[in-house]
Coordinates of C-alpha atoms and ligand atoms in Angstrom, one line a residue:
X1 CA 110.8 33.7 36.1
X2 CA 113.5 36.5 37.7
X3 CA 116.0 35.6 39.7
X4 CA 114.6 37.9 42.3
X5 CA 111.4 36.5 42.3
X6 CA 113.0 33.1 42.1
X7 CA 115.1 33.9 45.2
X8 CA 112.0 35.4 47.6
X9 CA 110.1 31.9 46.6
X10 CA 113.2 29.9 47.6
X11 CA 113.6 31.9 51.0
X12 CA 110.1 31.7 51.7
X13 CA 110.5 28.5 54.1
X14 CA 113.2 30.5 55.8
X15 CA 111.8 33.9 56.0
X16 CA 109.6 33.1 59.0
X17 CA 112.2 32.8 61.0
X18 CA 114.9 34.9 59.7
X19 CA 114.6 38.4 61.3
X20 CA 114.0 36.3 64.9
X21 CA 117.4 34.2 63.9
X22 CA 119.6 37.3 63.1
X23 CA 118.5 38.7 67.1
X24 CA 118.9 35.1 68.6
X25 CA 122.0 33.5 66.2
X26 CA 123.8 35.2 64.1
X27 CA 127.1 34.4 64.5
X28 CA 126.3 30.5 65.6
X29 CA 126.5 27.6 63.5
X30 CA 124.4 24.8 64.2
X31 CA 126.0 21.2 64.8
X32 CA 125.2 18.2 62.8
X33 CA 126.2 14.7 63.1
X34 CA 125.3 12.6 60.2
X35 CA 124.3 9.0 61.2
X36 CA 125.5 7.0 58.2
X37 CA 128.2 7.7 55.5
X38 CA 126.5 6.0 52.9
X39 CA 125.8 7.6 49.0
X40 CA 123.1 9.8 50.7
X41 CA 125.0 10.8 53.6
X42 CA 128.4 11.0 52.7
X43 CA 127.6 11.1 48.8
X44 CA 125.1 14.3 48.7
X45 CA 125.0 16.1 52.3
X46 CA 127.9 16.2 53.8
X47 CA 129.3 17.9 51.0
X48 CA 126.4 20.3 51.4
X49 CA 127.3 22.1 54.7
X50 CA 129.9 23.7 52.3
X51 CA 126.5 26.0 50.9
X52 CA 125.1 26.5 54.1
X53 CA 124.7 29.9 56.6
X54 CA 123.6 28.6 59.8
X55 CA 124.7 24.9 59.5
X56 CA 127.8 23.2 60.0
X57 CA 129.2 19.2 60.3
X58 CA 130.6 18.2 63.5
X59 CA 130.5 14.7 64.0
X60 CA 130.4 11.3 62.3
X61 CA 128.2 8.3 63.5
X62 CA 129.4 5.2 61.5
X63 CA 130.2 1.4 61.5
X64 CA 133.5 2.0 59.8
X65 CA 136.4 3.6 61.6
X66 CA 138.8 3.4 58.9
X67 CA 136.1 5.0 56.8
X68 CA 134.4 7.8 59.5
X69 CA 138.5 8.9 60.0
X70 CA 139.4 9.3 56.1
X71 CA 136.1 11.6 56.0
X72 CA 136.9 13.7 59.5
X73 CA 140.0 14.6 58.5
X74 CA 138.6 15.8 55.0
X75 CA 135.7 17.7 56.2
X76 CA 137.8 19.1 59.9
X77 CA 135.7 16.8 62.5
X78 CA 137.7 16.0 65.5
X79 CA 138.8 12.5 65.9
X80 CA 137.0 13.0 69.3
X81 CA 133.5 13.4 67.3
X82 CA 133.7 10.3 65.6
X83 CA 130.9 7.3 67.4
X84 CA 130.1 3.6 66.2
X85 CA 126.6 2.4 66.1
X86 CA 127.4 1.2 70.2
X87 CA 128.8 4.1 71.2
X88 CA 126.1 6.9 69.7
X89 CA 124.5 7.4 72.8
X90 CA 127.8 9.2 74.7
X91 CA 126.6 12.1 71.8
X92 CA 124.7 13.6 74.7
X93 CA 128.0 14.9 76.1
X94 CA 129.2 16.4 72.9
X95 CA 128.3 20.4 73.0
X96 CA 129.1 20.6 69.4
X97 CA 126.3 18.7 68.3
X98 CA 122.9 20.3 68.1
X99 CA 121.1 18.4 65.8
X100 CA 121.7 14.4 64.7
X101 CA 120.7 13.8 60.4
X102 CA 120.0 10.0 60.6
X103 CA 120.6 8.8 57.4
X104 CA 120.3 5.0 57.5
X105 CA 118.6 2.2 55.8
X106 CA 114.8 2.8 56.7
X107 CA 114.0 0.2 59.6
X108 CA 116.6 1.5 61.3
X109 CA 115.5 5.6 61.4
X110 CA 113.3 4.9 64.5
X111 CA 115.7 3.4 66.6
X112 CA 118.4 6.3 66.3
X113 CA 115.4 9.2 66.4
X114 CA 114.5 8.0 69.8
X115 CA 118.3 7.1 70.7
X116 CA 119.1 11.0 69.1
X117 CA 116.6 12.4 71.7
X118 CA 117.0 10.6 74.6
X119 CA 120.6 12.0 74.2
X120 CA 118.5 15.3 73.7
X121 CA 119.6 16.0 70.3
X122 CA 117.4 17.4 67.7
X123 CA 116.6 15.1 64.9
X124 CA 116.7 15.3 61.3
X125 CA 115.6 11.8 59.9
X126 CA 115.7 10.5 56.3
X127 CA 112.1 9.7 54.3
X128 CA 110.3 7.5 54.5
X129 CA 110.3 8.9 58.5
X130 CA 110.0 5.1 59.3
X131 CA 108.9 1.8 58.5
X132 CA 104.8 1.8 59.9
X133 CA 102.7 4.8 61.5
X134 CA 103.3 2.8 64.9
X135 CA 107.2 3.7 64.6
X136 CA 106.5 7.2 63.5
X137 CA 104.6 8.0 66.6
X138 CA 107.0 6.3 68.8
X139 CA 109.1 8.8 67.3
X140 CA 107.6 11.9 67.5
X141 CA 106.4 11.0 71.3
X142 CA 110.1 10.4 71.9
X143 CA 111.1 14.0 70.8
X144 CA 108.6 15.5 72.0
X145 CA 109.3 14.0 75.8
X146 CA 112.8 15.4 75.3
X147 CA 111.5 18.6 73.2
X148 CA 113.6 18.0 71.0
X149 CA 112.9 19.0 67.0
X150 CA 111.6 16.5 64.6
X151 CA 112.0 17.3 61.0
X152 CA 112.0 15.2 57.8
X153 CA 114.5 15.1 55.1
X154 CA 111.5 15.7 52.2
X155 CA 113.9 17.7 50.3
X156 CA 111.3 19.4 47.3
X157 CA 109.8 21.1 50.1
X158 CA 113.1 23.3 49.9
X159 CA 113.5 22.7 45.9
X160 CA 113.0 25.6 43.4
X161 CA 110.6 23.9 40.6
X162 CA 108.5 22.0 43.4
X163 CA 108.2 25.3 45.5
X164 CA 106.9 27.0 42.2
X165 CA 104.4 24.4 41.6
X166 CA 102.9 24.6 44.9
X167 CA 102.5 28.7 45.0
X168 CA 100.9 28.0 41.7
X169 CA 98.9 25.1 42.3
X170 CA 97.9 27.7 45.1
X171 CA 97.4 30.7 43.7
X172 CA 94.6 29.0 40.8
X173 CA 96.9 29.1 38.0
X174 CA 95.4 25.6 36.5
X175 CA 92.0 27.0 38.6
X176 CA 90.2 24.2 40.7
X177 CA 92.0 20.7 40.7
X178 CA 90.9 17.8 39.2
X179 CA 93.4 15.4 39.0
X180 CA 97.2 15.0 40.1
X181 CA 99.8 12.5 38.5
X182 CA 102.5 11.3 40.3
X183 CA 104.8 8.7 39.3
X184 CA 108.9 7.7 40.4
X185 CA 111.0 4.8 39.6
X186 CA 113.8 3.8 38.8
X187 CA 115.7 0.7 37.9
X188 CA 117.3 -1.9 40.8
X189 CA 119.9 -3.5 39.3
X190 CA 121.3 -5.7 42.7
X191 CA 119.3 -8.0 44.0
X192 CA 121.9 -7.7 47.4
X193 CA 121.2 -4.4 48.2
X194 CA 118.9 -3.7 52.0
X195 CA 116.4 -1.4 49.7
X196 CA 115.6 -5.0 48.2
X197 CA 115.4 -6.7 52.3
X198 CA 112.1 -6.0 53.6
X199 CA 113.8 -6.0 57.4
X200 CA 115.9 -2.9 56.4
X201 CA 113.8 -1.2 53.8
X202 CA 110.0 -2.4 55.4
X203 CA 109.0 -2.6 51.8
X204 CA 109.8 -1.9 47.8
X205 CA 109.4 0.8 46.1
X206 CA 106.5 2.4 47.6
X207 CA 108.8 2.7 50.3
X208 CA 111.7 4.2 48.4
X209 CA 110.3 6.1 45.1
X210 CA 106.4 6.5 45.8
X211 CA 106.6 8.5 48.9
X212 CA 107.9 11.1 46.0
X213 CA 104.7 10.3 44.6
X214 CA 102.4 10.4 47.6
X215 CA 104.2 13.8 48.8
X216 CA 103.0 15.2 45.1
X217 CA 99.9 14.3 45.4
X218 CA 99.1 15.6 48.8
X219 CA 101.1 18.9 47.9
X220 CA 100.1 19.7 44.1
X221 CA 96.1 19.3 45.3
X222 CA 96.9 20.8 48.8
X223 CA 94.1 18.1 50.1
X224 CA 94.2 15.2 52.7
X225 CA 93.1 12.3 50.7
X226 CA 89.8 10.2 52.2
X227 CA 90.6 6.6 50.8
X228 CA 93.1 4.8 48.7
X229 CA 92.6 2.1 46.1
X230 CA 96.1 0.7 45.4
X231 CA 97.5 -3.0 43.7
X232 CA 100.7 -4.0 43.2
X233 CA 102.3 -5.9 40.7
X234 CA 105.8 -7.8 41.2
X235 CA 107.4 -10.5 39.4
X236 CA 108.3 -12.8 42.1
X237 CA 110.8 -15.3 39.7
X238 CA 113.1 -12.4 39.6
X239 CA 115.8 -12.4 42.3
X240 CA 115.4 -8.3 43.2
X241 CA 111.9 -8.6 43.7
X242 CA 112.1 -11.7 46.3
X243 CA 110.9 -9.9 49.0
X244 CA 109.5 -6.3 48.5
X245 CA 107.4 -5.0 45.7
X246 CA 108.2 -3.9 42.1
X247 CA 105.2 -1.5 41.1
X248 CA 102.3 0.1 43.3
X249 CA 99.9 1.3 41.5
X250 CA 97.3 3.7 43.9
X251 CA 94.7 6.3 43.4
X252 CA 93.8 8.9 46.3
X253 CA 90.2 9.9 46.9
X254 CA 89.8 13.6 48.0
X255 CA 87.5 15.4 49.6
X256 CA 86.8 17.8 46.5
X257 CA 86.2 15.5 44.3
X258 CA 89.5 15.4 42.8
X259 CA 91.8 12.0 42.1
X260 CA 95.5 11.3 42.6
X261 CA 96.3 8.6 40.4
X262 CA 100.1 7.7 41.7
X263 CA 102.6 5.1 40.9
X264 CA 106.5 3.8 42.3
X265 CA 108.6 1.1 40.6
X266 CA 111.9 -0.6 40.9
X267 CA 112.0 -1.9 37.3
X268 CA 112.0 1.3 35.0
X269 CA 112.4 5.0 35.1
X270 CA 110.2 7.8 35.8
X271 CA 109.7 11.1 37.7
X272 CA 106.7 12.7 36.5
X273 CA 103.7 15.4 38.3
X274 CA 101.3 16.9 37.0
X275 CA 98.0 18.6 38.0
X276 CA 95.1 19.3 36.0
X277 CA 92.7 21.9 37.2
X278 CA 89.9 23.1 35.6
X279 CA 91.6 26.5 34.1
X280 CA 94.8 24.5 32.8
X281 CA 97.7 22.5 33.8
X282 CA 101.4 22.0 35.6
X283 CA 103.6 19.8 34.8
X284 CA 106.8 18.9 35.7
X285 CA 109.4 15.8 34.0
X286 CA 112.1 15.0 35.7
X287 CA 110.2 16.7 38.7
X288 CA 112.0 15.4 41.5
X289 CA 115.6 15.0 40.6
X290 CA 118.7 16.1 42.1
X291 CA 119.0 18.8 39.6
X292 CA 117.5 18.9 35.6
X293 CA 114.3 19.4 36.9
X294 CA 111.7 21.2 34.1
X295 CA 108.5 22.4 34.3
X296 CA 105.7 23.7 32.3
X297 CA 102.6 25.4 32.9
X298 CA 99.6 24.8 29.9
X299 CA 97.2 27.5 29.7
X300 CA 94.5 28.2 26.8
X301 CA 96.3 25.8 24.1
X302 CA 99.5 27.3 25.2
X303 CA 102.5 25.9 27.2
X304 CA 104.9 28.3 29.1
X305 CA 108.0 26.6 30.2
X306 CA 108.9 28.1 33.9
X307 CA 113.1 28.6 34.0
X308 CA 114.4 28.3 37.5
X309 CA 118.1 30.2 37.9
X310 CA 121.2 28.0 38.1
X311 CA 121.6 27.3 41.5
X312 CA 124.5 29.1 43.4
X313 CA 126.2 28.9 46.6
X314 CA 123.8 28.3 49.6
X315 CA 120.9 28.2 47.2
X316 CA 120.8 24.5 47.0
X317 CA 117.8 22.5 48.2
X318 CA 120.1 20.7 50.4
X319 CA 121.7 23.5 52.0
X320 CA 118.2 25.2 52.2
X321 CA 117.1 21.8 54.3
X322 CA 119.9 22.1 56.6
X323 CA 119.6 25.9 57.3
X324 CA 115.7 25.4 57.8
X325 CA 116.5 23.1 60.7
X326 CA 119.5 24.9 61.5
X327 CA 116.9 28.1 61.6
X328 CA 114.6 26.2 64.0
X329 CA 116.7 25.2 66.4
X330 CA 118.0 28.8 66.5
X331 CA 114.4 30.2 67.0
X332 CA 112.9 27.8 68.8
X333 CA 110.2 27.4 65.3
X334 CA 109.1 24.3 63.9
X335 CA 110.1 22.8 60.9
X336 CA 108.2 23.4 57.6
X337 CA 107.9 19.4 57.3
X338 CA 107.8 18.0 61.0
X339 CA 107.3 14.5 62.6
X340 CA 103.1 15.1 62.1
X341 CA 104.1 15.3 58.0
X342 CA 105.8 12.1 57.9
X343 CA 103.2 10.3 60.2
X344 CA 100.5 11.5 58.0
X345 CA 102.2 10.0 55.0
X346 CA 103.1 6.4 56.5
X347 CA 99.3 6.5 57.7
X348 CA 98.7 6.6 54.0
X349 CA 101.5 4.1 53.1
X350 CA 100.1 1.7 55.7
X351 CA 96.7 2.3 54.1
X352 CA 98.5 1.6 50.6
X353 CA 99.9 -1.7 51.4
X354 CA 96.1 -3.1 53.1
X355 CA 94.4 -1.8 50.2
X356 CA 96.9 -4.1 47.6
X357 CA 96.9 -6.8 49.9
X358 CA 93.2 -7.2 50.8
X359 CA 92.0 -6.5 47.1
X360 CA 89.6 -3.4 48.4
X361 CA 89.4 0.7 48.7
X362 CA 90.6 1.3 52.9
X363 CA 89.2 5.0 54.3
X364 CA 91.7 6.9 55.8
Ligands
NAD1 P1 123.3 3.6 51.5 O1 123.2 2.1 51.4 O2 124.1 4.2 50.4 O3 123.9 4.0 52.9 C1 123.4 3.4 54.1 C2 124.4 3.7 55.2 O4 123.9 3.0 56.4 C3 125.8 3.1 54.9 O5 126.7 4.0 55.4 C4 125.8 1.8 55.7 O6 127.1 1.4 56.1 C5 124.9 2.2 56.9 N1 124.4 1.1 57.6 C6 124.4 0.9 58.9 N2 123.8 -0.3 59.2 C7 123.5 -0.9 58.1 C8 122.9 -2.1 57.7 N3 122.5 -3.0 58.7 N4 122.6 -2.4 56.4 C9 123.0 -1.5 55.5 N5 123.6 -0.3 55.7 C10 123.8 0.0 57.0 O7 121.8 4.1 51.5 P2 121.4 5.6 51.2 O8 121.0 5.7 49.7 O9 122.4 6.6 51.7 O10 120.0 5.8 52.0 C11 120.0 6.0 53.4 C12 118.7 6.7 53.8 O11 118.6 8.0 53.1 C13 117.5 5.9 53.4 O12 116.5 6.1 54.3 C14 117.0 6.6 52.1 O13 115.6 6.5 51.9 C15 117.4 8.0 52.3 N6 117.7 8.7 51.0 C16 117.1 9.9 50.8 C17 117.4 10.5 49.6 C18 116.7 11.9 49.3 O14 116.8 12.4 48.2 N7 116.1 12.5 50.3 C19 118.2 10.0 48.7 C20 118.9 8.8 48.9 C21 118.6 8.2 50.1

């Protein structure tokens, strides 16, 4: 694939709203705080606002003063931009921050969305959106009485080789689907860490890995599925796997006909998609990784490996996330993967964890 071609499919998320954004904010930057400064936060996106257009960091929410200083001074926040968890909420006086990116352990992303727009901040919040469809529409009613932004941090929806798949998967290159793989894992080594406490993570790897999967499936058929079948399997001797679940095994029902047959685990490695349709196949291994992804599309006995370019200033999916909010704040548009996307995965989720426990196919 060109690099031209390559770039207009990367800028497609954008291009909606980019003549609008060059009348309305050119020369703005939008704010960020970034709620957490752990290996997500201060590990992958901070760093990030380095590649972007329209985005920029300007203030630090974080339990660790010593720490949230260090990293102001490094990335040119004021010291006056710097809150703890207690005193978040005097961000609604700050006019440099537009938009709060909560990026903390997953029980706790409901409490700061609502907390981010009742300071009427827009809100950028971490996957999985929250810990049960209850929280998720507390959420979205939250930024919504405020009209504030919701948007979710499902970064493939801004990631070259999963934007590729869908236009394909689109456009009829395998033809009519029939069946989408999805599988993620990878291996927990500490049995300390809150992705292994079921009151900060609200589950195992389901939680973590398998909305990867679930997210696949629902964008590589481009259906809603009708019912889920799922079962677990955890070894409950070993210490990481105490309280949440090692493996999730689940197949979607859709409305065509086809099957998603989808899988998360904490015990080994994977990170797999791939649709069948009735013309041929897409495939991608690593799919959803950082970087390294590959993909392949198989076609009459032939496979055709698709080559992204190398990615370059402000061309990575994480700047592209930040921009896209950045962009709808700017224009007033909403984001490509809103509060409703999230919802309508932790409906399914929800439906996932009844269906293992209670032995039986749920309908969604
Ligand atoms: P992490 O453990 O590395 O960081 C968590 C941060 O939250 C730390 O700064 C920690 O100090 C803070 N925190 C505040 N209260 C806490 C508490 N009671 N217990 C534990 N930590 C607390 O986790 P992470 O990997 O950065 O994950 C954070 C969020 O980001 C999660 O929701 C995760 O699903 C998401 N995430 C997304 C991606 C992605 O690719 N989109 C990748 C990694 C993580």
């Amino acid at each position: 694939m060109s690099l031209a071609r390559r770039d207009i499919l990367m800028g497609a998320a954008a291009l909606a709203t980019a003549s609008s954004s060059r009348a309305v904010g050119q020369d703005r930057r939008v704010g960020f705080a970034i709620v957490g400064l752990g290996g997500y936060g201060l590990g992958v996106i901070i760093p990030q606002f380095a590649n972007c257009r329209h985005s920029r960091l300007t203030a630090l929410v974080s339990g660790d003063p010593a720490k949230a200083r260090t990293v102001a001074a490094r990335y040119g926040v004021p010291e006056r931009s710097i809150y703890s968890y207690e005193t978040f909420d005097r961000i609604r006086d700050n006019p440099d921050v537009d938009v709060v990116y909560v990026v903390l352990p997953n029980a706790m992303h409901a409490e700061y969305v609502v907390r981010a727009a009742k300071a009427r901040k827009h809100v950028l919040c971490e996957k999985p959106m929250a810990v049960s469809a209850a929280e998720c529409e507390t959420m979205i009613a939250a930024c919504k009485a405020a009209g504030r932004k919701l948007m979710i941090g499902y970064r493939c929806h801004f990631e070259p080789f999963n934007l590729e798949a869908m236009r394909l998967a689109r456009s009829g290159a395998a033809g009519r689907s029939r069946y989408v793989v999805s599988e993620h894992g990878f291996v927990q080594h500490d049995p300390s860490k809150w992705r292994l406490k079921t009151a900060l993570s609200g589950g195992g790897s389901l939680m973590d890995m398998g909305i990867y999967s679930l997210q696949a499936a629902r964008y590589m058929s481009g259906e809603e599925p009708v019912a889920v079948t799922a079962r677990a399997s955890t070894d409950r001797s070993d210490p990481r796997f105490h309280e949440v679940e090692d493996m999730m095994q689940w197949t979607l029902d859709f409305p065509s006909g086809a099957i998603g047959q989808c899988m998360s685990m904490y015990s080994a490695a994977q990170n797999h998609i791939l649709l069948m349709g009735d013309k041929g196949r897409i495939e991608l291994e690593p799919a959803t990784r950082y970087d390294g992804n590959h993909m392949w599309i198989g076609k009459d006995g032939r496979e055709q490996e698709i080559v992204a370019p190398p990615p370059g200033p402000g061309k990575t999916m994480f700047a592209g996330q930040l921009d896209h909010m950045a962009q709808c704040v700017l224009t007033g548009s909403e984001p490509i993967v809103s509060g409703e996307e999230g919802l309508r995965d932790m409906r399914i989720i929800d439906a996932i964890y009844r269906s293992a426990r209670e032995g039986r196919t749920v309908g969604l």
